[in-house]
Amino acid sequence: MTRLGFHGSMGVLAAACVCLGTAVVGGADSGPARESRAAVRFKIPRAVVPGFPAPRQDPAHVALGERLFLETRFAQFFYERCQGDVNTNLPAGDPVMDATVTTDRTLPGSFAGFAMNCRACHLVNEQAAAGRGNRTYADYAARSPVPRREDGRTLTPRNAPPLVNASVPREGGFFLHFDGEFPSNESLVKGTLTGRNFGWLPGEEATARRHIARVIREDDGRGPLARDFGGFSYRRVFRGGDPALGEVGEQFHLEPEHRLDVSAATDEEIFDAVARLISAYLDSLFFSRDENAEYDGSPYDAFLETNLVPRRVEWGEAPAYYNRSLLSMVENLREPIFIRPDTNRFRFKTLTQEFRFGPLELQGMKVFFTQARYATNTRPASTGGIGNCVACHLAPDFTDFGFHNTGVAQEEYDAIHGDGAFAQLRVPGLEERRADPEAWLPPSPRHPRARGPFLDIPSRDHPGRTDLGLWNVFANEDLPDIQAALRRLLNGERRPKPDAEWLPRTVALFKTPGLRGLAFSDPYLHNGSKRTLEEVIDFYRRMSDLARAGRLRNGAPELADIHLRREDVEPLVAFLRSLNEDYE
């Protein structure tokens, strides 16, 4: 994503969502509740399953962050039509919200009748009634629909990344979105709320911030979303410590460090507070861990725990060493204890798959963790079974948080323009790009008319337009906050290289996604081009062949060390499915 606001690249009701106060119709300052034809769309039922604990209650600032995450009035569509009344009911919602797009059919929109919000692209259980199950804060589209504006864009250039586990602490730099544009959740939130996903064009950021501040100041607490969060205005909730909220509003008593008098605060202070609170909500979205900070929700985790295999990297231990040791320990299990679905100890609450880690999953795990640099000393690569997956997807998070070119951009471009077209694509060097940023870089507040040919969806009608990922961000003077961290990541422990030398090496690099909960985040890859895990693994088999033949432009060196046969696909898929867990 760039400042266009396109996604690339993430509590109590983390998946059951917004029923924090549905029994309360209005707060002390709300008066008679307004009628809303779509109020019920914000009331997402919480699943109650005997034998499972109820979700924990979020702190007040996280609950408020969730409400802001669901807020539809921040969008440009609402701003343009509300005629200065932030509490009005629009006669019609943004058409982009009428439907939820999936890879196989269109479903009624979860927020039809309203304008854009964060949740429209980062769903949880809004489509459960349609048989689509839960999501880990991702949508169902290959590329997400966005509001129509004068630029003619209707889709994001990338797939919506899941937000669960997106905030996992890491070493070596914190990068968000597929191209690593954002160095923090707060910067991501600010870029999104004032960006193209919310209908704002480059150059309209100041208007967006003023409008968001006005919504917070003038909200009367009577809207359907406010009613689901106790029926209190933003003014009262931000002020905090209000005894008039009473016991009913106790869970909305904002902690002192998060309070703000929005009547006296500046637009920037309010906007900053909104970003901090939504960021706090995003920081609460994680897969399950126990008191020892070890993952404990998936069949894979249950298998390791049952067989007394460590589930996390020890303090001071290198992640790569942990992953090699993990494979060794599993291979040395003489009589592994498998996790079988016919026992009562383990079962899924929301998934239809069986809670299983058996011989097939173990075989797939060995393929996943086997690396060519070690395996080929004992067996030839031609025998297969070498996934080399942990070269980039290190346990326990199953990502290295780095950037790699796996061939996704090349495959899509060549499929449209012919084999070898991506290799021949002219990409300027650093000096040429700096000399004419509007010709080469994506739009930004400094360059709102920039054409952004390399942050685009390739099409037959527009040869030369594609998505080059990190190339759009690295050494981009419009994005100064992320550059130092990117240089540290790229240089590592080596002697620093000049930006002009690094830039060609960033062509088509995208951030490594985590692999937990894949059942909730299809379609896959940054362009959403693969609908199934089988398709993903077949893709890697093809790209590894291209890499070994030297036919992959700027390809990740790790690809050449993948040696998979067709018979490796089924066990690998079984292992990846064992990383699924309930998410609510």
Coordinates of C-alpha atoms in Angstrom, one line a residue, residues 13-570:
L13 CA -15.1 -10.0 21.0
A14 CA -12.3 -10.2 18.5
A15 CA -14.3 -12.5 16.3
A16 CA -17.7 -12.3 17.8
C17 CA -17.5 -8.6 17.6
V18 CA -19.9 -5.9 18.3
C19 CA -22.4 -7.1 20.9
L20 CA -20.8 -5.1 23.7
G21 CA -24.0 -3.3 24.7
T22 CA -26.9 -4.5 22.6
A23 CA -29.3 -4.6 25.6
V24 CA -28.8 -0.8 26.0
V25 CA -30.7 1.3 23.5
G26 CA -29.5 4.7 24.6
G27 CA -27.1 6.4 27.0
A28 CA -27.8 9.2 29.3
D29 CA -27.2 11.8 26.5
S30 CA -28.8 9.9 23.6
G31 CA -32.5 10.7 23.9
P32 CA -35.0 8.6 21.8
A33 CA -33.1 6.2 19.6
R34 CA -33.2 7.1 15.9
E35 CA -34.8 4.6 13.5
S36 CA -32.2 3.0 11.2
R37 CA -33.2 0.7 8.4
A38 CA -29.9 -1.2 8.8
A39 CA -29.2 -1.0 12.5
V40 CA -29.4 -4.8 12.9
R41 CA -26.4 -5.2 10.6
F42 CA -24.2 -4.1 13.3
K43 CA -25.5 -6.7 15.8
I44 CA -23.4 -9.7 15.1
P45 CA -24.3 -12.6 17.3
R46 CA -21.8 -14.2 19.6
A47 CA -21.4 -17.9 19.3
V48 CA -22.1 -19.8 22.5
V49 CA -20.9 -23.4 22.6
P50 CA -21.2 -25.5 25.7
G51 CA -17.9 -26.5 27.2
F52 CA -16.0 -23.6 25.9
P53 CA -15.2 -20.5 27.9
A54 CA -16.9 -17.2 27.1
P55 CA -14.7 -14.6 25.4
R56 CA -12.9 -12.3 27.8
Q57 CA -14.0 -8.7 28.2
D58 CA -11.8 -6.1 26.5
P59 CA -10.3 -3.1 28.3
A60 CA -12.3 0.0 27.6
H61 CA -9.8 1.5 25.2
V62 CA -9.7 -1.7 23.1
A63 CA -13.5 -1.8 23.0
L64 CA -13.5 1.8 21.8
G65 CA -10.9 0.9 19.2
E66 CA -13.2 -1.8 17.9
R67 CA -16.1 0.7 17.7
L68 CA -13.9 3.0 15.7
F69 CA -12.8 0.1 13.5
L70 CA -16.5 -0.4 12.6
E71 CA -17.3 3.2 12.1
T72 CA -18.7 4.0 8.6
R73 CA -19.0 7.8 8.8
F74 CA -15.2 8.4 8.4
A75 CA -15.5 7.6 4.7
Q76 CA -15.5 10.2 1.9
F77 CA -18.9 8.9 0.6
F78 CA -20.5 9.9 3.9
Y79 CA -18.6 13.2 4.1
E80 CA -19.8 14.2 0.7
R81 CA -23.4 13.4 1.4
C82 CA -24.0 14.2 5.0
Q83 CA -24.5 18.0 4.4
G84 CA -22.6 18.8 7.6
D85 CA -24.7 16.6 9.9
V86 CA -22.5 13.8 11.1
N87 CA -25.6 12.1 12.8
T88 CA -27.7 11.9 9.6
N89 CA -29.0 8.8 8.1
L90 CA -28.1 8.8 4.4
P91 CA -30.9 8.0 2.0
A92 CA -28.7 5.4 0.4
G93 CA -25.4 3.8 1.2
D94 CA -22.2 3.5 -0.9
P95 CA -22.9 1.0 -3.7
V96 CA -19.6 -0.7 -3.0
M97 CA -21.0 -1.9 0.3
D98 CA -24.1 -3.6 -1.2
A99 CA -22.3 -6.9 -1.8
T100 CA -19.5 -9.0 -0.3
V101 CA -17.4 -10.3 -3.2
T102 CA -16.0 -13.8 -3.0
T103 CA -14.1 -15.9 -5.5
D104 CA -17.2 -17.9 -6.6
R105 CA -20.2 -15.7 -5.9
T106 CA -21.5 -12.4 -4.5
L107 CA -23.2 -12.3 -1.1
P108 CA -25.3 -9.5 0.4
G109 CA -23.0 -6.9 1.9
S110 CA -22.4 -7.0 5.6
F111 CA -22.7 -3.2 5.9
A112 CA -25.1 -2.5 3.0
G113 CA -26.8 0.9 3.5
F114 CA -23.7 2.5 5.0
A115 CA -20.3 3.8 3.8
M116 CA -16.9 2.2 4.0
N117 CA -15.3 1.0 7.2
C118 CA -12.2 -1.0 8.2
R119 CA -14.3 -4.1 8.7
A120 CA -15.6 -4.3 5.1
C121 CA -12.2 -5.7 4.0
H122 CA -11.3 -7.3 7.3
L123 CA -14.3 -9.6 8.2
V124 CA -14.8 -12.1 11.0
N125 CA -18.2 -13.9 11.2
E126 CA -20.4 -11.5 9.2
Q127 CA -21.0 -14.2 6.5
A128 CA -21.3 -17.2 8.8
A129 CA -25.0 -17.4 8.2
A130 CA -24.3 -17.8 4.4
G131 CA -22.1 -20.8 5.2
R132 CA -18.8 -19.0 4.7
G133 CA -17.5 -19.5 8.3
N134 CA -15.2 -17.2 10.2
R135 CA -12.4 -15.0 8.9
T136 CA -9.2 -13.8 10.6
Y137 CA -10.0 -10.2 9.6
A138 CA -9.7 -10.8 5.9
D139 CA -12.3 -10.7 3.1
Y140 CA -13.2 -13.2 0.4
A141 CA -12.1 -11.3 -2.7
A142 CA -8.9 -11.7 -4.7
R143 CA -8.7 -7.9 -4.6
S144 CA -11.1 -5.9 -2.5
P145 CA -13.7 -3.5 -4.0
V146 CA -13.2 0.2 -3.1
P147 CA -15.5 3.3 -3.5
R148 CA -15.7 4.8 -7.0
R149 CA -14.0 8.1 -7.5
E150 CA -12.8 10.2 -10.4
D151 CA -9.6 8.1 -10.8
G152 CA -11.7 5.2 -12.0
R153 CA -10.3 2.6 -9.6
T154 CA -12.7 0.0 -8.3
L155 CA -10.3 -2.6 -6.7
T156 CA -7.3 -2.6 -4.5
P157 CA -4.2 -3.8 -6.3
R158 CA -3.6 -6.5 -3.6
N159 CA -5.4 -9.1 -1.6
A160 CA -6.7 -8.1 1.9
P161 CA -4.2 -9.5 4.4
P162 CA -5.6 -11.0 7.7
L163 CA -5.0 -8.9 10.7
V164 CA -4.9 -11.7 13.3
N165 CA -1.2 -12.0 14.3
A166 CA -0.2 -9.1 12.1
S167 CA 1.1 -7.3 15.2
V168 CA 3.3 -10.2 16.5
P169 CA 6.4 -8.7 18.1
R170 CA 9.5 -9.2 15.9
E171 CA 13.2 -8.4 15.6
G172 CA 14.7 -6.6 12.6
G173 CA 12.0 -4.0 11.9
F174 CA 8.3 -3.8 12.1
F175 CA 6.7 -3.7 8.6
L176 CA 3.0 -3.8 7.7
H177 CA 1.3 -4.4 4.3
F178 CA 2.7 -6.5 1.5
D179 CA 5.2 -3.9 0.5
G180 CA 6.2 -2.9 4.1
E181 CA 5.1 0.7 3.7
F182 CA 4.0 1.2 7.3
P183 CA 6.3 1.1 10.4
S184 CA 3.5 0.8 12.9
N185 CA -0.2 0.1 13.3
E186 CA -0.8 3.8 14.0
S187 CA 0.7 4.8 10.7
L188 CA -1.2 2.1 8.9
V189 CA -4.5 3.3 10.5
K190 CA -3.8 6.9 9.6
G191 CA -2.9 6.0 6.0
T192 CA -6.0 3.9 5.6
L193 CA -8.6 6.3 7.2
T194 CA -7.3 9.1 4.9
G195 CA -6.6 6.9 1.9
R196 CA -8.2 5.3 -1.2
N197 CA -9.8 2.4 0.6
F198 CA -12.0 5.0 2.4
G199 CA -12.7 6.8 -0.9
W200 CA -10.2 9.7 -0.2
L201 CA -7.9 10.7 -3.1
P202 CA -4.3 11.8 -2.7
G203 CA -4.4 15.5 -1.7
E204 CA -7.6 15.1 0.4
E205 CA -5.8 13.9 3.6
A206 CA -6.3 17.2 5.5
T207 CA -10.1 17.2 4.6
A208 CA -10.3 13.6 5.8
R209 CA -8.7 14.4 9.2
R210 CA -10.9 17.4 9.8
H211 CA -14.0 15.3 8.9
I212 CA -13.0 12.4 11.2
A213 CA -12.4 14.9 14.1
R214 CA -15.9 16.4 13.5
V215 CA -17.5 13.0 13.6
I216 CA -15.9 12.4 17.0
R217 CA -16.9 15.8 18.4
E218 CA -20.5 15.9 17.1
D219 CA -21.6 12.3 17.4
D220 CA -24.8 12.1 19.5
G221 CA -24.6 8.4 20.5
R222 CA -27.9 7.6 18.8
G223 CA -26.7 5.7 15.8
P224 CA -26.9 1.9 15.4
L225 CA -23.2 1.4 16.0
A226 CA -23.2 3.6 19.1
R227 CA -26.2 1.6 20.5
D228 CA -24.2 -1.6 20.2
F229 CA -21.5 0.0 22.3
G230 CA -23.7 1.2 25.1
G231 CA -25.4 4.1 23.4
F232 CA -22.9 6.8 24.4
S233 CA -21.5 9.6 22.3
Y234 CA -17.9 9.6 21.4
R235 CA -17.6 12.9 23.4
R236 CA -18.6 11.2 26.6
V237 CA -16.6 8.0 26.1
F238 CA -13.4 9.9 25.2
R239 CA -13.9 12.1 28.3
G240 CA -14.0 9.1 30.5
G241 CA -14.7 8.9 34.3
D242 CA -18.3 9.9 33.8
P243 CA -20.4 8.6 36.8
A244 CA -23.6 9.1 34.8
L245 CA -22.5 6.0 32.7
G246 CA -23.3 3.9 35.7
E247 CA -22.8 0.2 36.0
V248 CA -24.3 -0.4 32.5
G249 CA -21.4 1.6 31.0
E250 CA -18.7 0.4 33.3
Q251 CA -17.0 -1.5 30.5
F252 CA -16.8 1.8 28.5
H253 CA -15.0 3.8 31.3
L254 CA -12.0 4.8 29.3
E255 CA -8.7 4.5 31.2
P256 CA -7.1 7.9 32.2
E257 CA -4.2 7.6 29.9
H258 CA -6.5 7.3 26.9
R259 CA -9.0 10.1 27.8
L260 CA -9.4 13.3 25.7
D261 CA -11.7 16.3 25.9
V262 CA -12.7 16.4 22.3
S263 CA -14.4 19.7 22.7
A264 CA -11.1 21.4 23.5
A265 CA -8.7 19.1 21.4
T266 CA -7.4 20.0 18.0
D267 CA -8.3 18.1 14.9
E268 CA -4.8 16.5 14.9
E269 CA -5.1 15.5 18.5
I270 CA -8.4 13.8 17.9
F271 CA -7.1 12.1 14.8
D272 CA -4.0 10.9 16.6
A273 CA -6.2 9.5 19.4
V274 CA -8.5 7.6 17.0
A275 CA -5.4 6.1 15.4
R276 CA -4.0 5.0 18.7
L277 CA -7.2 3.4 19.8
I278 CA -7.7 1.5 16.6
S279 CA -4.1 0.4 16.8
A280 CA -4.7 -0.9 20.4
Y281 CA -7.6 -2.9 19.0
L282 CA -5.4 -4.4 16.3
D283 CA -2.8 -5.2 18.9
S284 CA -5.3 -7.4 20.6
L285 CA -5.9 -9.7 17.6
F286 CA -3.7 -12.8 18.1
F287 CA -4.0 -16.5 17.8
S288 CA -4.3 -18.4 21.1
R289 CA -1.3 -18.7 23.4
D290 CA -0.9 -20.2 26.9
E291 CA 0.6 -18.6 30.0
N292 CA 4.1 -19.5 28.7
A293 CA 3.5 -17.6 25.5
E294 CA 3.4 -20.8 23.5
Y295 CA 0.8 -21.3 20.8
D296 CA -1.8 -23.8 21.9
G297 CA -4.8 -23.6 19.5
S298 CA -4.0 -25.8 16.5
P299 CA -3.6 -29.6 16.0
Y300 CA 0.1 -28.9 15.3
D301 CA 0.5 -27.2 18.7
A302 CA -1.3 -30.0 20.4
F303 CA 1.0 -32.6 18.7
L304 CA 4.1 -30.8 19.9
E305 CA 2.8 -30.3 23.4
T306 CA 1.6 -34.0 23.7
N307 CA 5.0 -35.2 22.5
L308 CA 6.9 -32.8 24.8
V309 CA 8.4 -30.9 21.9
P310 CA 9.1 -27.2 22.7
R311 CA 6.6 -24.8 20.9
R312 CA 8.6 -21.6 21.0
V313 CA 12.1 -20.2 20.6
E314 CA 14.0 -20.0 23.8
W315 CA 15.5 -16.7 24.9
G316 CA 18.7 -16.1 23.0
E317 CA 18.1 -19.0 20.6
A318 CA 18.3 -18.3 16.9
P319 CA 14.9 -19.0 15.2
A320 CA 16.7 -20.9 12.4
Y321 CA 18.4 -23.1 15.0
Y322 CA 15.1 -23.8 16.7
N323 CA 13.5 -24.9 13.4
R324 CA 16.4 -27.3 12.7
S325 CA 16.2 -28.7 16.2
L326 CA 12.4 -29.0 15.9
L327 CA 12.8 -31.2 12.8
S328 CA 15.4 -33.3 14.5
M329 CA 13.3 -33.8 17.6
V330 CA 10.3 -34.8 15.6
E331 CA 12.3 -37.2 13.5
N332 CA 13.7 -38.9 16.6
L333 CA 10.2 -39.6 18.1
R334 CA 10.2 -43.4 18.2
E335 CA 6.5 -43.7 18.9
P336 CA 4.9 -40.3 18.2
I337 CA 1.5 -39.7 20.0
F338 CA -0.9 -38.5 17.3
I339 CA -3.9 -36.2 17.8
R340 CA -6.9 -38.1 16.7
P341 CA -10.4 -36.6 16.1
D342 CA -12.2 -39.4 17.9
T343 CA -11.0 -38.2 21.3
N344 CA -12.9 -35.7 23.4
R345 CA -9.9 -33.8 24.5
F346 CA -9.5 -31.8 21.3
R347 CA -12.2 -30.5 18.9
F348 CA -12.9 -27.5 16.7
K349 CA -15.6 -25.1 17.7
T350 CA -16.0 -23.2 14.4
L351 CA -14.1 -25.2 11.8
T352 CA -15.7 -28.1 9.9
Q353 CA -12.3 -30.0 9.6
E354 CA -11.3 -32.6 12.1
F355 CA -8.9 -31.8 14.9
R356 CA -6.2 -34.1 13.7
F357 CA -2.5 -34.5 13.5
G358 CA -1.7 -38.0 12.3
P359 CA 0.9 -39.7 10.1
L360 CA 0.0 -37.7 7.0
E361 CA 0.4 -34.4 8.8
L362 CA 3.7 -35.6 10.3
Q363 CA 4.9 -36.5 6.9
G364 CA 4.0 -33.1 5.6
M365 CA 5.7 -31.4 8.6
K366 CA 8.9 -33.2 7.7
V367 CA 8.7 -32.0 4.1
F368 CA 7.9 -28.5 5.3
F369 CA 10.9 -28.3 7.7
T370 CA 13.4 -30.1 5.5
Q371 CA 15.9 -27.7 3.9
A372 CA 18.0 -28.5 0.9
R373 CA 21.3 -27.2 2.4
Y374 CA 21.1 -30.0 5.0
A375 CA 19.0 -32.7 3.3
T376 CA 21.0 -33.0 0.0
N377 CA 24.0 -34.2 2.0
T378 CA 22.2 -37.4 2.7
R379 CA 19.8 -37.8 -0.3
P380 CA 19.6 -36.5 -3.8
A381 CA 17.2 -33.6 -4.5
S382 CA 15.5 -35.7 -7.3
T383 CA 13.8 -37.8 -4.6
G384 CA 11.7 -34.8 -3.6
G385 CA 10.4 -34.3 -0.1
I386 CA 12.4 -31.0 0.3
G387 CA 10.0 -28.2 0.9
N388 CA 12.6 -25.6 2.1
C389 CA 9.5 -23.8 3.5
V390 CA 11.1 -22.8 6.8
A391 CA 13.7 -20.8 4.9
C392 CA 11.0 -18.1 4.9
H393 CA 8.2 -19.5 7.1
L394 CA 9.9 -20.1 10.4
A395 CA 8.0 -21.6 13.3
P396 CA 6.3 -20.8 15.6
D397 CA 4.9 -17.7 13.8
F398 CA 5.5 -19.3 10.4
T399 CA 7.0 -16.2 8.9
D400 CA 10.4 -14.5 8.8
F401 CA 8.7 -11.1 8.6
G402 CA 11.0 -10.4 5.6
F403 CA 10.5 -9.8 1.9
H404 CA 10.9 -12.2 -1.0
N405 CA 10.1 -12.5 -4.6
T406 CA 8.4 -15.9 -5.1
G407 CA 7.3 -15.2 -8.7
V408 CA 3.7 -14.1 -8.1
A409 CA 4.0 -10.8 -10.1
Q410 CA 5.9 -12.5 -12.9
E411 CA 3.3 -15.3 -13.3
E412 CA 0.4 -12.8 -13.5
Y413 CA 2.1 -10.5 -15.9
D414 CA 3.4 -13.2 -18.2
A415 CA 0.0 -14.8 -18.3
I416 CA -1.4 -11.6 -19.8
H417 CA 1.5 -10.4 -22.0
G418 CA 3.3 -13.6 -22.8
D419 CA 6.2 -15.7 -21.4
G420 CA 9.2 -13.5 -20.8
A421 CA 7.3 -10.2 -20.8
F422 CA 8.0 -9.6 -17.1
A423 CA 11.7 -10.2 -17.6
Q424 CA 11.7 -7.5 -20.4
L425 CA 9.7 -5.0 -18.4
R426 CA 11.7 -1.7 -18.2
V427 CA 12.1 -0.6 -14.6
P428 CA 14.0 2.7 -14.0
G429 CA 17.0 3.0 -11.7
L430 CA 17.1 5.2 -8.6
E431 CA 18.3 8.4 -10.3
E432 CA 15.7 8.2 -13.1
R433 CA 13.0 7.5 -10.6
R434 CA 14.0 10.5 -8.4
A435 CA 14.2 12.8 -11.4
D436 CA 10.6 12.1 -12.3
P437 CA 8.7 10.6 -9.3
E438 CA 5.3 11.4 -10.8
A439 CA 6.1 9.1 -13.7
W440 CA 7.2 6.1 -11.6
L441 CA 6.0 6.3 -8.0
P442 CA 2.6 5.8 -6.6
P443 CA 0.4 8.9 -5.7
S444 CA 1.2 10.5 -2.3
P445 CA 0.3 13.8 -0.5
R446 CA 3.5 15.2 -2.0
H447 CA 2.8 13.9 -5.5
P448 CA -1.0 13.4 -5.8
R449 CA -0.9 13.2 -9.6
A450 CA 1.8 10.5 -9.7
R451 CA 0.8 7.7 -12.1
G452 CA 2.1 4.7 -10.0
P453 CA 2.6 2.2 -12.9
F454 CA 4.2 -0.3 -10.5
L455 CA 1.5 -0.4 -7.9
D456 CA -1.3 -1.5 -10.2
I457 CA -3.2 -4.5 -11.5
P458 CA -1.7 -5.8 -14.7
S459 CA -4.1 -5.9 -17.7
R460 CA -4.0 -6.4 -21.4
D461 CA -5.0 -2.8 -22.0
H462 CA -2.2 -1.4 -20.0
P463 CA 1.2 -3.1 -20.8
G464 CA 3.9 -1.9 -18.5
R465 CA 1.6 -1.6 -15.5
T466 CA 2.1 -4.2 -12.7
D467 CA 2.9 -4.5 -9.0
L468 CA 6.6 -4.4 -8.0
G469 CA 5.9 -4.5 -4.2
L470 CA 8.8 -3.3 -2.1
W471 CA 10.3 -1.4 -5.1
N472 CA 7.5 1.2 -4.6
V473 CA 8.6 1.8 -1.0
F474 CA 12.3 1.5 -0.8
A475 CA 14.3 4.7 -1.2
N476 CA 10.9 6.5 -1.8
E477 CA 11.4 10.0 -0.4
D478 CA 7.6 10.3 0.1
L479 CA 7.9 7.6 2.8
P480 CA 10.8 8.7 5.0
D481 CA 9.7 7.0 8.2
I482 CA 10.3 3.4 7.0
Q483 CA 13.6 3.9 5.2
A484 CA 16.1 3.3 8.1
A485 CA 14.4 0.1 9.1
L486 CA 14.3 -1.2 5.5
R487 CA 18.0 -0.4 5.0
R488 CA 18.9 -2.3 8.2
L489 CA 16.8 -5.3 7.0
L490 CA 18.3 -5.4 3.6
N491 CA 21.9 -4.9 4.7
G492 CA 21.7 -7.2 7.7
E493 CA 25.2 -7.6 9.2
R494 CA 26.8 -6.8 5.9
R495 CA 28.6 -3.6 4.9
P496 CA 25.8 -1.2 3.7
K497 CA 25.3 -0.9 0.0
P498 CA 24.1 2.3 -1.6
D499 CA 20.3 2.6 -2.3
A500 CA 21.0 2.7 -6.1
E501 CA 22.4 -0.8 -5.8
W502 CA 19.6 -2.2 -3.6
L503 CA 16.7 -0.8 -5.6
P504 CA 16.9 -3.4 -8.5
R505 CA 17.0 -6.1 -5.9
T506 CA 13.6 -5.0 -4.5
V507 CA 11.7 -5.7 -7.7
A508 CA 8.6 -7.8 -7.0
L509 CA 9.5 -8.4 -3.3
F510 CA 6.6 -8.9 -1.0
K511 CA 6.4 -9.5 2.8
T512 CA 6.2 -13.1 3.9
P513 CA 2.7 -13.9 5.3
G514 CA 2.2 -16.1 8.4
L515 CA 0.7 -19.5 7.8
R516 CA -1.5 -19.9 10.8
G517 CA -5.3 -20.0 10.2
L518 CA -5.1 -20.3 6.5
A519 CA -8.6 -21.8 6.5
F520 CA -9.9 -18.3 7.3
S521 CA -8.0 -16.2 4.8
D522 CA -8.3 -17.6 1.3
P523 CA -7.7 -16.7 -1.6
Y524 CA -3.9 -16.7 -1.2
L525 CA -0.9 -14.7 -2.4
H526 CA -0.7 -11.0 -2.6
N527 CA -2.9 -10.9 -5.7
G528 CA -5.4 -13.5 -4.4
S529 CA -4.7 -15.7 -7.4
K530 CA -4.8 -19.1 -5.7
R531 CA -8.0 -20.4 -4.2
T532 CA -6.7 -23.5 -2.6
L533 CA -3.6 -24.7 -0.8
E534 CA -3.0 -27.3 -3.5
E535 CA -2.8 -24.5 -6.0
V536 CA -0.3 -22.6 -3.9
I537 CA 2.0 -25.6 -3.6
D538 CA 1.7 -26.4 -7.3
F539 CA 2.7 -22.7 -7.9
Y540 CA 5.8 -23.1 -5.8
R541 CA 6.7 -26.3 -7.7
R542 CA 6.6 -24.3 -10.9
M543 CA 8.5 -21.3 -9.6
S544 CA 11.2 -23.5 -8.2
D545 CA 11.7 -25.0 -11.6
L546 CA 11.9 -21.5 -13.1
A547 CA 14.4 -20.4 -10.5
R548 CA 16.7 -23.3 -11.1
A549 CA 16.5 -22.6 -14.8
G550 CA 17.4 -18.9 -14.2
R551 CA 14.1 -17.7 -15.7
L552 CA 12.7 -15.9 -12.7
R553 CA 13.5 -12.2 -12.6
N554 CA 15.0 -11.2 -9.2
G555 CA 13.7 -14.5 -7.8
A556 CA 14.2 -15.4 -4.2
P557 CA 17.3 -17.7 -3.9
E558 CA 15.3 -20.0 -1.5
L559 CA 13.1 -21.1 -4.4
A560 CA 15.8 -23.0 -6.2
D561 CA 16.1 -25.2 -3.1
I562 CA 12.5 -26.4 -3.2
H563 CA 12.4 -30.0 -4.5
L564 CA 8.8 -31.3 -4.4
R565 CA 7.2 -34.1 -6.3
R566 CA 3.5 -34.3 -6.9
E567 CA 3.1 -36.9 -4.2
D568 CA 4.4 -34.3 -1.7
V569 CA 1.4 -32.0 -2.2
E570 CA -1.1 -34.0 -0.2

